[in-house]
Structures are given as C-alpha cells and as structure tokens.
Tab-separated table of C-alpha atoms in Angstrom:
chain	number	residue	atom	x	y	z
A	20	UNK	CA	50.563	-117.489	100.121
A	21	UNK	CA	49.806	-119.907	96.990
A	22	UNK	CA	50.473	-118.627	93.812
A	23	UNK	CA	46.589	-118.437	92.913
A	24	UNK	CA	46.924	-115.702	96.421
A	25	UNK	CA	50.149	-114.672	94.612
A	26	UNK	CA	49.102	-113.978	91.077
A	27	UNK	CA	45.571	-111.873	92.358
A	28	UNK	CA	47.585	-110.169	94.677
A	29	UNK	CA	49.667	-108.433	91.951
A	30	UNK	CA	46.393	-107.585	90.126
A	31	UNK	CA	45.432	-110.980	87.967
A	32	UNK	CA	41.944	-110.655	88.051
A	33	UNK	CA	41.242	-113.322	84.970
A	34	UNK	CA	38.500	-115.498	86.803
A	35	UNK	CA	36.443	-112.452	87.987
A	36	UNK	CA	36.452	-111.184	84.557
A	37	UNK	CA	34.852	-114.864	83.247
A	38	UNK	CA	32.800	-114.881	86.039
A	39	UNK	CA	31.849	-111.589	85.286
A	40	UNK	CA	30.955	-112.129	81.576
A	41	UNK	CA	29.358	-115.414	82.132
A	42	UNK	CA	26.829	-113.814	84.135
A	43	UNK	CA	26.286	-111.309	81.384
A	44	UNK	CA	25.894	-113.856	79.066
A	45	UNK	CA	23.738	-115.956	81.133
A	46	UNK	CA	21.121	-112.492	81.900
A	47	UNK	CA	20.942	-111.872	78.189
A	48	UNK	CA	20.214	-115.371	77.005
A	49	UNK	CA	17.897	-115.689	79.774
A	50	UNK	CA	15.900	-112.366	78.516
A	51	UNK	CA	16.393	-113.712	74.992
A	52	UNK	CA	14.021	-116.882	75.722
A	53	UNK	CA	11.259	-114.796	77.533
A	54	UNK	CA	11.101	-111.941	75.176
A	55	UNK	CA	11.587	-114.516	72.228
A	56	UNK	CA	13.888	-114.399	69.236
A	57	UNK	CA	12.131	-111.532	67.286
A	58	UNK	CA	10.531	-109.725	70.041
A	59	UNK	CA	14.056	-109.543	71.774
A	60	UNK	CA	14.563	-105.185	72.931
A	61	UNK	CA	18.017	-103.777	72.878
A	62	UNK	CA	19.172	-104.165	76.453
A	63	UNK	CA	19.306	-108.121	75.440
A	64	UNK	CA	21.946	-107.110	73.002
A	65	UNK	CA	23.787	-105.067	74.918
A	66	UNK	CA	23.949	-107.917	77.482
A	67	UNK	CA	25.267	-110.348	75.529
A	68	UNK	CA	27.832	-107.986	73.676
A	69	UNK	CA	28.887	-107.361	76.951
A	70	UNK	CA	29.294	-110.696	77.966
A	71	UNK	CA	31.209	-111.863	74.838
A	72	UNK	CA	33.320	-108.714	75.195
A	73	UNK	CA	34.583	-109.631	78.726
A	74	UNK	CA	34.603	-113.753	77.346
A	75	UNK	CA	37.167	-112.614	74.931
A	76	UNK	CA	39.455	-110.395	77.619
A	77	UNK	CA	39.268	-113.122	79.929
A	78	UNK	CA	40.540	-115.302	77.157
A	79	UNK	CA	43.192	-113.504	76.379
A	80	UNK	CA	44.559	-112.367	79.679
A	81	UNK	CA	44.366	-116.076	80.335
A	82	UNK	CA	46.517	-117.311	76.914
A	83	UNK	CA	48.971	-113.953	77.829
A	84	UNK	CA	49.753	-115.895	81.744
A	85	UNK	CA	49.403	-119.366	79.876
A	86	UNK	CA	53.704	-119.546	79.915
A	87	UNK	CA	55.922	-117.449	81.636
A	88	UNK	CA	57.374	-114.495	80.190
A	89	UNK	CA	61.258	-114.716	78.964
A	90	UNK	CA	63.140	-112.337	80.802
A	91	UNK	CA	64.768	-109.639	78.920
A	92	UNK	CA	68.937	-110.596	77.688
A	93	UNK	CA	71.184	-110.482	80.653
A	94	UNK	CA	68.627	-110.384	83.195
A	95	UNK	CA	67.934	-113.585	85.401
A	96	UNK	CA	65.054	-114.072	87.775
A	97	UNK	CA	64.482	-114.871	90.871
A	98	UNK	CA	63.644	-118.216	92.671
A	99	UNK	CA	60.028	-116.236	93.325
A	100	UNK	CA	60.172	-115.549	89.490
A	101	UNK	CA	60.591	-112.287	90.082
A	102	UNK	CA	63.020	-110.313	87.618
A	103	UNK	CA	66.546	-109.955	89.354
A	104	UNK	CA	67.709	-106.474	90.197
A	105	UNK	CA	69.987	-104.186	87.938
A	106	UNK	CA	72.669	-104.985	90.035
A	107	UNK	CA	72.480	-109.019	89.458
A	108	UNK	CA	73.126	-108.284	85.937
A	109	UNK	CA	76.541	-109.256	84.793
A	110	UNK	CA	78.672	-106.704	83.258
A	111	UNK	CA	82.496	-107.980	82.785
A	112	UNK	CA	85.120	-105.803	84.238
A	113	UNK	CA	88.415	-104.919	84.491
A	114	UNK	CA	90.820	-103.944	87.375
A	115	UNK	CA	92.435	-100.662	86.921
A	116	UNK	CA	94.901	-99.102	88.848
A	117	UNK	CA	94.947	-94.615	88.756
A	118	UNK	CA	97.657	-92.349	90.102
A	119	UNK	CA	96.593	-88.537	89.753
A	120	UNK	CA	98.017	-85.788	91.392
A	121	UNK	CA	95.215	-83.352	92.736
A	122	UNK	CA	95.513	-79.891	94.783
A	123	UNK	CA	94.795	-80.127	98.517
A	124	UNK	CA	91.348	-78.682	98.377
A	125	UNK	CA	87.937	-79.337	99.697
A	126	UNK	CA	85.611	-81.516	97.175
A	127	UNK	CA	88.498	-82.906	94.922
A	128	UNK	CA	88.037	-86.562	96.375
A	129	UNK	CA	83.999	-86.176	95.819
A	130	UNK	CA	84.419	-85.121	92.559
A	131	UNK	CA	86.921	-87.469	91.428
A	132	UNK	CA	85.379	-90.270	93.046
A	133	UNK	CA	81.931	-89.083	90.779
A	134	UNK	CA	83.873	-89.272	87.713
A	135	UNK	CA	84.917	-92.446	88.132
A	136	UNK	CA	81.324	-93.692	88.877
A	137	UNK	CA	79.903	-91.973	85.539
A	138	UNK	CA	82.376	-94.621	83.955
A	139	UNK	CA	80.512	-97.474	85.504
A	140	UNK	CA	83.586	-97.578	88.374
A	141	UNK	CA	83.461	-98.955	91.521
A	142	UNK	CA	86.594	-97.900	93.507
A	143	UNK	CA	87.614	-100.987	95.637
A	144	UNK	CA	90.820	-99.206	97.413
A	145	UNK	CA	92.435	-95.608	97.828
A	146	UNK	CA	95.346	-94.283	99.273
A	147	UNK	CA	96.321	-90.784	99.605
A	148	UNK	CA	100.341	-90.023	99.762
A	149	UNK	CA	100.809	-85.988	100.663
A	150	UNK	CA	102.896	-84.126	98.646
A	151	UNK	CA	104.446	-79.988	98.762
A	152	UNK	CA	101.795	-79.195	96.379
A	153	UNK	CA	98.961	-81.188	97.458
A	154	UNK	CA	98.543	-84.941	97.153
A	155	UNK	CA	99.054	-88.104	95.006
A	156	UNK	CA	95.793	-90.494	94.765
A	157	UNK	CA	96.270	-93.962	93.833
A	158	UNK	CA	92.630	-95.906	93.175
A	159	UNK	CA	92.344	-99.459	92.628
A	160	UNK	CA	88.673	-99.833	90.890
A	161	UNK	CA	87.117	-102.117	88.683
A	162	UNK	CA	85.372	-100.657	85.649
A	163	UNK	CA	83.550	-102.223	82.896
A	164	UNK	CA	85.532	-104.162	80.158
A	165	UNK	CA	84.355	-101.319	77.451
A	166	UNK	CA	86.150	-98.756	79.190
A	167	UNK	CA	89.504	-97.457	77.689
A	168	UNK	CA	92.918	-95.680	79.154
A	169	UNK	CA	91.879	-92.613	77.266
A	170	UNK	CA	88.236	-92.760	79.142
A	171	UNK	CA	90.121	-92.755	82.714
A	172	UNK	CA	92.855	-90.568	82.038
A	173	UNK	CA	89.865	-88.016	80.771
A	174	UNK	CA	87.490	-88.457	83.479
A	175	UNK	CA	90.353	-88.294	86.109
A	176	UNK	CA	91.621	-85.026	84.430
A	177	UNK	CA	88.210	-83.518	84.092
A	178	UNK	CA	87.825	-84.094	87.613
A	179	UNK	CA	90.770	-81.545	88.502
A	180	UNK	CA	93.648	-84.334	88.331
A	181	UNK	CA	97.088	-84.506	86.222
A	182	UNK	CA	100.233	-86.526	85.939
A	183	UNK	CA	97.454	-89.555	85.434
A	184	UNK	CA	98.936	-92.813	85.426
A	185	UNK	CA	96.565	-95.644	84.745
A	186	UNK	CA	97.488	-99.445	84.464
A	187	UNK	CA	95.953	-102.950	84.036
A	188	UNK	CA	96.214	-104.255	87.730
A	189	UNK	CA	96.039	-107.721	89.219
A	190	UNK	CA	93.735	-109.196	91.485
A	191	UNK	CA	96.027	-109.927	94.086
A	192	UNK	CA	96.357	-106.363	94.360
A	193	UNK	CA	92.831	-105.992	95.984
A	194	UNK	CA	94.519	-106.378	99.669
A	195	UNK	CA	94.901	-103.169	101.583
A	196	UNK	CA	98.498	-102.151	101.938
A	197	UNK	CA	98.992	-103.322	105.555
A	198	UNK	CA	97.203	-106.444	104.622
A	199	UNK	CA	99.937	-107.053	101.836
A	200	UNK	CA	102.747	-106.083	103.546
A	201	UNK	CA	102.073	-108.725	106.374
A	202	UNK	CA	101.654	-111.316	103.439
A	203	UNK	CA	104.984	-110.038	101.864
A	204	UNK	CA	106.767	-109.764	105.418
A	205	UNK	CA	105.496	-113.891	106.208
A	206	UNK	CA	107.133	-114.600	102.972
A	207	UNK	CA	110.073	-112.793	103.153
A	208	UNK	CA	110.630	-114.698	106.396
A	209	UNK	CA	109.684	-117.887	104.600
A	210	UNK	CA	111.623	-117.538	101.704
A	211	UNK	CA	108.740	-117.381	99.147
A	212	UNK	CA	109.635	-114.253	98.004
A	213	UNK	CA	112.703	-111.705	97.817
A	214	UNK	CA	113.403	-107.990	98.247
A	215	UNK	CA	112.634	-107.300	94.490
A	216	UNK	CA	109.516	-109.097	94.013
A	217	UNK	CA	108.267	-107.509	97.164
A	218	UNK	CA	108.743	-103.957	96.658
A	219	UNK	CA	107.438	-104.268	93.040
A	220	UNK	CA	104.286	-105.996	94.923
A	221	UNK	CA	104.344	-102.765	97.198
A	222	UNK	CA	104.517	-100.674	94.975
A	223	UNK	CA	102.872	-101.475	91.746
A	224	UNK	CA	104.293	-100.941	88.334
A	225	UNK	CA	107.979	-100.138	88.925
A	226	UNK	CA	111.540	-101.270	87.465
A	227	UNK	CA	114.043	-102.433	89.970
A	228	UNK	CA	118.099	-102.454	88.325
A	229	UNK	CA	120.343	-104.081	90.382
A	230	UNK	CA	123.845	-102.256	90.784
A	231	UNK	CA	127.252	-103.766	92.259
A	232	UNK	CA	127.805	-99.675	93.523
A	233	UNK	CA	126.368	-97.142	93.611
A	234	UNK	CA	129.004	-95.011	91.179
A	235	UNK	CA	127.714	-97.355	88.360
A	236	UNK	CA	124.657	-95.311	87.871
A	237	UNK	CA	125.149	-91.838	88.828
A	238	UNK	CA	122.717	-90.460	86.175
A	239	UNK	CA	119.407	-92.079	87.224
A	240	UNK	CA	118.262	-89.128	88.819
A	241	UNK	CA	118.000	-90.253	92.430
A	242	UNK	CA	120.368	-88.257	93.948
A	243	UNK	CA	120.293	-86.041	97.597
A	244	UNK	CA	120.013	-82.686	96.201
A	245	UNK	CA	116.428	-83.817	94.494
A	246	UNK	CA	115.030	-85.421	97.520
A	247	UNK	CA	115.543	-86.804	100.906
A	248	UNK	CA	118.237	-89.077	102.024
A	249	UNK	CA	118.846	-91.266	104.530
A	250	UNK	CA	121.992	-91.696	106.853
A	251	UNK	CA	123.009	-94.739	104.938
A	252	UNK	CA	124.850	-92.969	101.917
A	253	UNK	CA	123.807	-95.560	99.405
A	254	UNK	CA	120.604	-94.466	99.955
A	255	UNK	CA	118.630	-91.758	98.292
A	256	UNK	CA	115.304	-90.466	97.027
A	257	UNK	CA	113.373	-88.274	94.333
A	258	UNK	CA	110.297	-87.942	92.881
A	259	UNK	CA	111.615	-89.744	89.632
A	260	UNK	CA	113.367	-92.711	91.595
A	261	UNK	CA	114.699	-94.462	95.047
A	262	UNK	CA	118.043	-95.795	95.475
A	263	UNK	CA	118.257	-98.791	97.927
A	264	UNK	CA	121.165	-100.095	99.675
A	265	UNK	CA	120.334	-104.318	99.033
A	266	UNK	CA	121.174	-106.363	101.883
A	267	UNK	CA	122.862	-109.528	99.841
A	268	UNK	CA	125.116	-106.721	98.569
A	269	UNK	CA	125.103	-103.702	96.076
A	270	UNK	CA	122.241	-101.326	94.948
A	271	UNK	CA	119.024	-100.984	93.720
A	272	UNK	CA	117.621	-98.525	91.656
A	273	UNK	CA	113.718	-98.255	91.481
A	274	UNK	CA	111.426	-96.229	88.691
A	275	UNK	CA	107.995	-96.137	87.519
A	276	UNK	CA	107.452	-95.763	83.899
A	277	UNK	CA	104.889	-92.513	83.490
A	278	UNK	CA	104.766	-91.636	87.268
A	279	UNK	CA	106.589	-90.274	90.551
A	280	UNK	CA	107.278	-91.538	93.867
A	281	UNK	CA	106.673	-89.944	97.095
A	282	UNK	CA	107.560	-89.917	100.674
A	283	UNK	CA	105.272	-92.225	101.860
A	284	UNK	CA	106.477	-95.087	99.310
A	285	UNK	CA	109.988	-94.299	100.185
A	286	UNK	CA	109.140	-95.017	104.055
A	287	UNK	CA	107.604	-97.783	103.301
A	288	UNK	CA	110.182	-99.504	100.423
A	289	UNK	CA	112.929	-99.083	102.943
A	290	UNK	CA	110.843	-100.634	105.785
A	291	UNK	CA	110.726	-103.126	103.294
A	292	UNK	CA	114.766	-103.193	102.624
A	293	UNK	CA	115.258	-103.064	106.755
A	294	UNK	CA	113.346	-105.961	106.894
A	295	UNK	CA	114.930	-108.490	104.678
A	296	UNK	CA	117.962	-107.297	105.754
A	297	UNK	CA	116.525	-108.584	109.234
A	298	UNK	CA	115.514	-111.919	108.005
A	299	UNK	CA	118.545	-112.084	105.834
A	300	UNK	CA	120.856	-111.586	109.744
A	301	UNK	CA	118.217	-113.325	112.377
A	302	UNK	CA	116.835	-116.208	110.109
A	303	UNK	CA	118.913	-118.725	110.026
A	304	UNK	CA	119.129	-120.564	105.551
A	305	UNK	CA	117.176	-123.638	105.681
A	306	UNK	CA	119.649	-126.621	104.947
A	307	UNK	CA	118.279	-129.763	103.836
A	308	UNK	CA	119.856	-133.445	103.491
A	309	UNK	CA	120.256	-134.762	100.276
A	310	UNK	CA	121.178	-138.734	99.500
A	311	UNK	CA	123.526	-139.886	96.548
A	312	UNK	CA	123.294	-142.564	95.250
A	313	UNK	CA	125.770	-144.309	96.811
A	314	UNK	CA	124.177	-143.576	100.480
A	315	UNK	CA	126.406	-140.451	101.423
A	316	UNK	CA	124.396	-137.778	103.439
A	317	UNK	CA	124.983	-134.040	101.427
A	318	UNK	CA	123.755	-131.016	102.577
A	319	UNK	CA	122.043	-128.200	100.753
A	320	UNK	CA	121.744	-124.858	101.963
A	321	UNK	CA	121.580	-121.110	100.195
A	322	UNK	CA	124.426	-119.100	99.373
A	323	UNK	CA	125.335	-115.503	99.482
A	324	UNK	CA	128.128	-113.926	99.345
A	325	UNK	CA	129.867	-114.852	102.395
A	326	UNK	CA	130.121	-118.156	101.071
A	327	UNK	CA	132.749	-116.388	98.027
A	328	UNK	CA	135.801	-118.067	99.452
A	329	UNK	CA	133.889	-121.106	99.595
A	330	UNK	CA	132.449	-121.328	96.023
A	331	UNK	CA	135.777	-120.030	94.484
A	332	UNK	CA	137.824	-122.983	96.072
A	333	UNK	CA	135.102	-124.758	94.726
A	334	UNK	CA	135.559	-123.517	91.055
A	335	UNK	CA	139.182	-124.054	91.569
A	336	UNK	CA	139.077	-128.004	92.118
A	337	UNK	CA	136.315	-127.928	88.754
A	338	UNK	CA	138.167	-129.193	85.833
A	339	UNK	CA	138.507	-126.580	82.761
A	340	UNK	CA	136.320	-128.932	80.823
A	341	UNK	CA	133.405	-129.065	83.364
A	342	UNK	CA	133.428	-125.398	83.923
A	343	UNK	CA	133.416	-125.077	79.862
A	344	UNK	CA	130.209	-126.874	79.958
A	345	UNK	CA	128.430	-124.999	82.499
A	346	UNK	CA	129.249	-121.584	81.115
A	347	UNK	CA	129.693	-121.744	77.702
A	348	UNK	CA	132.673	-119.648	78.859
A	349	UNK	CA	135.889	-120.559	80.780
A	350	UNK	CA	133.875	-119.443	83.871
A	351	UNK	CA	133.831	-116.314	86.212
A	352	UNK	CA	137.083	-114.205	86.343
A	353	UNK	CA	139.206	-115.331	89.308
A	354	UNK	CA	138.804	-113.538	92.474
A	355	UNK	CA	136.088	-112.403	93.802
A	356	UNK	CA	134.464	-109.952	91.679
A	357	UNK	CA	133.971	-112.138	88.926
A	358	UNK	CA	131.762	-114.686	91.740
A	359	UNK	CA	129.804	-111.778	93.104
A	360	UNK	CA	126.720	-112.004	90.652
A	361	UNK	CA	126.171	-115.710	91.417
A	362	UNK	CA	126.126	-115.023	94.158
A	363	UNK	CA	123.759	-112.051	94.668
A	364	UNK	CA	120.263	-112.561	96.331
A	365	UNK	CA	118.929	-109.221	94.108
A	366	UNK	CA	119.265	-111.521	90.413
A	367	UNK	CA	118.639	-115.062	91.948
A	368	UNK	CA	119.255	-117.915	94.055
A	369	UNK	CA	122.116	-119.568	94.358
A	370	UNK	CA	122.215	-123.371	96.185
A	371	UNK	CA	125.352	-125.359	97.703
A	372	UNK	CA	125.819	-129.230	97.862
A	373	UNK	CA	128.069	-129.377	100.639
A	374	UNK	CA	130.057	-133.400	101.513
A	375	UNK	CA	129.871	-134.061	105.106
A	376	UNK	CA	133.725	-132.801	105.226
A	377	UNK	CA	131.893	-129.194	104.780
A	378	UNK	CA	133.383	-129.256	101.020
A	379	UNK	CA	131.701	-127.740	98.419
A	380	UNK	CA	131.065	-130.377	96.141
A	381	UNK	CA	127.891	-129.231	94.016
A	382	UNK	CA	126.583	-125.712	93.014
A	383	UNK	CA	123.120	-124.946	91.507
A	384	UNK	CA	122.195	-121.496	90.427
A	385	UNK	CA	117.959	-120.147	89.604
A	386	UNK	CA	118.713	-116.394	87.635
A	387	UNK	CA	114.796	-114.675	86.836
A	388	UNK	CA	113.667	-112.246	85.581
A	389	UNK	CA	109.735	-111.785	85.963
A	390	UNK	CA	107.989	-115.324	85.048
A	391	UNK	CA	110.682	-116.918	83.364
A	392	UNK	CA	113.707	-118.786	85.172
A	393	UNK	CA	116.517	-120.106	84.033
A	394	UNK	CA	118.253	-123.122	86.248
A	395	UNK	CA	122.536	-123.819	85.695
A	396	UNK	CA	124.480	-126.641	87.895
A	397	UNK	CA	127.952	-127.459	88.276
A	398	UNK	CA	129.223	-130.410	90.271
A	399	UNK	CA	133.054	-131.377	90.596
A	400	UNK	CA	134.257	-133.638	88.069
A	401	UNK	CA	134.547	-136.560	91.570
A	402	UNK	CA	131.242	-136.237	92.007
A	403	UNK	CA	129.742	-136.224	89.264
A	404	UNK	CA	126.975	-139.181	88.549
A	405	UNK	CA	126.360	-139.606	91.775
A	406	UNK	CA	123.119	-137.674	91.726
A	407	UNK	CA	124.637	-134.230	93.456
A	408	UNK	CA	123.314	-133.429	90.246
A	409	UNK	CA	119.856	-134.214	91.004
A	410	UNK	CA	119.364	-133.389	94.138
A	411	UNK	CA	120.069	-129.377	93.083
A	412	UNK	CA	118.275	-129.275	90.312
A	413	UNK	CA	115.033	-130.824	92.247
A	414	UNK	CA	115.414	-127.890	95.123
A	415	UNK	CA	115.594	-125.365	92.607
A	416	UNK	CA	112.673	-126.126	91.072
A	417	UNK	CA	110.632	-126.374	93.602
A	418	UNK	CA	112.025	-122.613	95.200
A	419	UNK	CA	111.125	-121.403	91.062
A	420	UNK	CA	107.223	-122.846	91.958
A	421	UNK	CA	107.818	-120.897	95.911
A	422	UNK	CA	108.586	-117.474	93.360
A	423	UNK	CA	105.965	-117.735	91.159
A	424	UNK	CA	108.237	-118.121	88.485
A	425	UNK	CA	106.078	-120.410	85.551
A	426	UNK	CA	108.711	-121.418	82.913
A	427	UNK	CA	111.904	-122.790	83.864
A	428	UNK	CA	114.619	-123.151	81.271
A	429	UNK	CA	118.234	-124.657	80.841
A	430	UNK	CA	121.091	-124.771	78.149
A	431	UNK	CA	123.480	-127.276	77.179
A	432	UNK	CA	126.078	-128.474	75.033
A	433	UNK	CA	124.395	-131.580	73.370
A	434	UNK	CA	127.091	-134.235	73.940
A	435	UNK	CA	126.413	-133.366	78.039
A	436	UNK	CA	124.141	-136.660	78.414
A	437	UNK	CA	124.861	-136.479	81.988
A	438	UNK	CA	122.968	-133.099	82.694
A	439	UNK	CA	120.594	-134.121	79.837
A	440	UNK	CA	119.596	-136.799	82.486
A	441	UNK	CA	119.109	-134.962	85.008
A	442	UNK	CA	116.975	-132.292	83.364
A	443	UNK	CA	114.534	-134.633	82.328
A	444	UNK	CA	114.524	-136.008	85.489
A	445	UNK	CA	113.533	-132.476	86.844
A	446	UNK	CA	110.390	-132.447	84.795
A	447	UNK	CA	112.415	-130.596	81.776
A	448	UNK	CA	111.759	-131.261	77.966
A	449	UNK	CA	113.788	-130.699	75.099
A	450	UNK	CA	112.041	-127.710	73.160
A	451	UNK	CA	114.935	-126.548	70.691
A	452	UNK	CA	118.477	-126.193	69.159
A	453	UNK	CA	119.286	-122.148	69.212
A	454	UNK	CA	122.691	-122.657	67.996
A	455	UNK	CA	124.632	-125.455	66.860
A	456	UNK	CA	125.781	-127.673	69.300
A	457	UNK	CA	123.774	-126.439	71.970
A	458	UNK	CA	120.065	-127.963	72.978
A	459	UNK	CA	117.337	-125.641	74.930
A	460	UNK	CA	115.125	-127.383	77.669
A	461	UNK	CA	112.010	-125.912	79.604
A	462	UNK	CA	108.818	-126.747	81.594
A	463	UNK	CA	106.415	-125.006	82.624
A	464	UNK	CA	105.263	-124.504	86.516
A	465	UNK	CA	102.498	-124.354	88.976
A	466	UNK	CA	103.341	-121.873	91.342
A	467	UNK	CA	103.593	-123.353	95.025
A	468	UNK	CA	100.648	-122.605	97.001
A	469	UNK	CA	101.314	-119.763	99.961
C-alpha cells in the first residue's frame, strides 16, 4: 500500500473535499456569467459559499497533515509512524525482593499477586516455603522507581500477609533457584566462590558469623529445642537462625535481619555445606609454579588447616623482626590455636610458596569481608627479594577479582621498601598514612569474568 492508499485508508479524505468544492465553485461561477452579475438568483450564492466553505476545510485539513504530529512525552512511534503501545513506554524500575507470611487458604496467591500489580509490579519469580501455620512467599518483582518500602509492605499486608520483609535486590538474583544453585555449585568446584558467599547468594539478605565452636555462641537462638536438628551435633535450626558445621573447620551461624527461616532453606543451605565439604575432600587445590628470580621453580597451592604444622614450622624459621612487620604484632600465639584463623576457608584464603624441598618458604593471606579485601604476605627472611614476594601477592589478586571482591587493600610499616615494591607491582597505590609510621595501599578491581 503507498502512503497516498495509507493515509485515505485511515479516513484522509483532503483531495475529495477540493475536488468537491472546486466543482461547487466552478457551477456557481458558471451560473454567475449566464444569469449576469446583477441578475444573479440565490442558488448562485449558495453555490459558491459552498464551494469556498469546503476550499477553506480542504485547506486546512491539508496545513493540519502538512508535518507530522509530535508524539506525546515518553511515547515513541513506530517505523509505520504509528504511536508505540503503552507498554513501549519506559518507566524506570526497581528490583524488589518480598517475604510475607500468608495462611494456607484458597485465593491468597491471587490476591496478593493483584496487589502487587495495582503498584505497577511485575513479579519475575516466586517461591513458596510451607510452614505449621501456612506458608512463607518470597517474590522477586520489579516495580516502578516511585514506589516505596512503606507502599509494598502495605499492599502485601492489605492483601492478607504479615511478617513482610522487603529489600533492594540484585539483578543477578533474577535466576530461578535451581538455576543458581548449579551456577554456585560450578563455582564452588572452581574455586570462584566459597561456602559463605554462596549461601548468602542462596539465600538473600542474611549474616553469616563464623565460630571456632560451637560453645562460643550459645545464645543466638539456634538451638534443638526451637527447631530441627540434624545428626551432626554442630548442627541446628530455628525459625530465627541455622547453625552450620563449616567444612575448613568451626561454625557458622546464619540470620536474616527482619525475617525467619524455614525448612526448605535449611535443606537447601546444608545441601549447600555437604557440598563444599565434597569439593573441599574430592577436588584436589590447584598448585601452580611460580619462578624467582634467580630461576628456582616454587610452588603455590591453598592452605587449610591441615597444613598447621606446616605453616607453624614456617613461622618458627621467620625472624622476630619479619614477623613484626607483617603483623604489627609479634605474630600468632604459638601452637596451633593461635594459626587456626589464617588458616580458615570461612574468613579467607590463605596461599603457600612452597621450595622444591616441600619447605614452606612464602605465605600470602586474602581476609574479606563483603567487597573489600585486604591482602598480608610473609616470606622467610632467606628468601626474601627473590620475588616469593611477588609471585603471592599476584595470585591473590587475581583469586580477590575470581570473588568479586572490588577494593583490595594492604598495610605497612613505611621503612618496608621491600613489600612497598611489591605492592605496586601488584597494581597497588599508596592512598594514606592512618597512623604514624604506617602507610595504607589499595586498588580497585574488575571482578573476573565467570
């Protein structure tokens, strides 16, 4: 169709109406000359009244199409030129993430599921965990940027729901929850991730406390009486929090700020906690060959803490004034105990520089919390600058990118040139002086792509 077919076909009738008047025109001047000027009868008047009536419509219907139209604010148009639906129209939103508790009757999901929509929401996932007294829903939906916590929690508890819990979310979150626990089981496998970060990825907004046993935190309200328990005795549950046995040793204690657990997110966090401890027996740590400068072949592998004996010889053949500089301190406690925290998967990563005797020889430690790292290294005094240094300091940052982790800091004492070195080397800057004597480096990451 052309667009002279297009424009009549939606009702532009502009040339008939010229057409039409012209001919008016034409009959009335015509009767004007053979009646003559003052002998001229009504009907020639009315002719060409007529006819300059439907001149002037033509006219303007035709000066109205001259240009198109501007479409209203926010509304596009077509290729066709025709206006774009409603739903092209861009509204920012937000991604929201609802807990409610709701009684086990017929309707509720309906009904909450039309309060949410008279909020502009469009619910992208749901999951419903049973409960004794009915059921938990948790809704992932995007709503439009005007809409505040107060206007979901209301809606939600209008709608027959309480105990609402509503929470920015991220986008990542938009996977289904067997879509995202195959993502978090490939990188627990991989080493891209850890227990922590992957139940708090389960599980939303939570707090995870690491604990060396489980006496340390007997009032956190996860005990058996409250809630099941499992037949490992570290191991407990209640609505108001989990306890975890962690596989690199010790306890974990999970909450949620302003909302409840229940048995299905139990289930699945210690799915979760039998599967790293899986990876953590079957899959063999990645070691990786490091050269010094002076050609000798180290290798770098994780530790844990079966490698205690190993890293407390270590500390042993350290000088006083070496472990000074890396603590601030004269060091862990001897024994044991007082190595067990470096040494903990559940508050970082912890990397060995092993000589080709199988001594320890070089230590680097990455403790996070969140988005923010912070990267220590100790090598023995005969070994030092010969780039043991270096070669930790580059693996660890590049397992903080693996994390996510986006800011990566260090300390030291300012007459260390040595480490000063090899921090810039790693890609750190000098950003301060906290306290006298001491210097404060950082840089900022990309996280790796997964």
């Amino acid at each position: 169709m052309t667009s002279s077919e297009g424009r009549r076909a939606h009702g532009d009738w502009t040339r008939e109406i010229v057409e039409l008047a012209v001919l008016f025109l034409v009959a009335g001047a015509a009767n004007l000359v053979v009646t003559g000027v003052r002998s001229h009868s009504g009907a020639t008047l009315l002719l060409l009244a007529i006819g300059a009536a439907l001149m002037l419509m033509g006219a303007v219907r035709w000066w109205s199409r001259r240009a198109p139209a501007t479409p209203p604010a926010g509304v596009d148009e077509t290729e066709g030129g025709e206006p774009a639906s409603p739903e092209a129209v861009f509204v920012p939103q937000h991604l929201w993430r609802l807990r409610a508790r709701v009684t086990d009757t017929p309707g509720r999901l309906a009904k909450l599921a039309g309060a949410l929509a008279a909020l502009g929401g469009d619910i992208r996932t749901m999951q419903v965990h049973p409960v004794p007294d009915g059921a938990v829903d948790e809704v992932l939906l995007h709503v439009p940027a005007h809409v505040r916590h107060a206007d979901l929690v209301a809606a939600v508890e209008e709608a027959g729901g309480y105990d609402v819990t509503a929470a920015r979310a991220d986008v990542r979150e938009l996977d289904d929850v067997p879509t995202r626990t195959a993502h978090l089981a490939n990188d627990l496998v991989n080493g891209r991730t850890d227990l922590v970060r992957g139940l708090r990825s389960l599980l939303g907004g939570i707090d995870v406390r690491w604990y060396e046993d489980d006496s340390a935190h007997s009032d956190d309200g996860a005990h058996s009486d409250n809630g099941a328990r499992s037949d490992n005795g570290a191991e407990a549950f209640s609505e108001t929090a989990m306890r975890l046995a962690e596989p690199g040793g010790g306890v974990l204690v999970l909450t949620r700020p302003g909302g409840e657990f229940t048995p299905a997110e139990f289930a699945r966090a210690r799915a979760l906690v039998d599967l790293a401890a899986s990876c953590r027996a079957r899959v063999r740590p990645v070691e990786r060959v490091a050269t010094t400068r002076g050609g000798v072949e180290l290798s770098v592998r994780p530790a844990d803490r079966d490698d205690i004996e190993l890293v407390a010889e270590f500390h042993e053949r350290c000088s006083s004034a070496a472990r000074f500089r890396r603590y601030f301190s004269p060091g862990p406690a001897p024994g044991e105990r007082g190595l067990r925290r470096l040494l903990t998967p559940a508050l970082g990563r912890s990397l060995l520089a092993l000589s080709p005797d199988g001594e320890v020889v070089g230590m680097g430690n990455l403790m996070y919390d969140g988005d923010t790292g912070e990267l220590a290294l100790l090598v023995r005094d005969d070994w030092q600058r010969r780039g043991v240094g270096t070669a930790l300091a580059e693996q660890i940052v590049e397992h903080a990118a693996e994390l996510g982790i986006t800011t990566l800091t260090a300390s030291t004492h300012v007459d260390n040139t040595a480490i000063a070195r090899t921090l810039r080397g790693a890609g750190l800057k000098l950003v301060g002086a906290p306290e006298p004597g001491e210097w404060s480096w950082a840089r900022e990451l990309t996280p790796a792509a997964k």
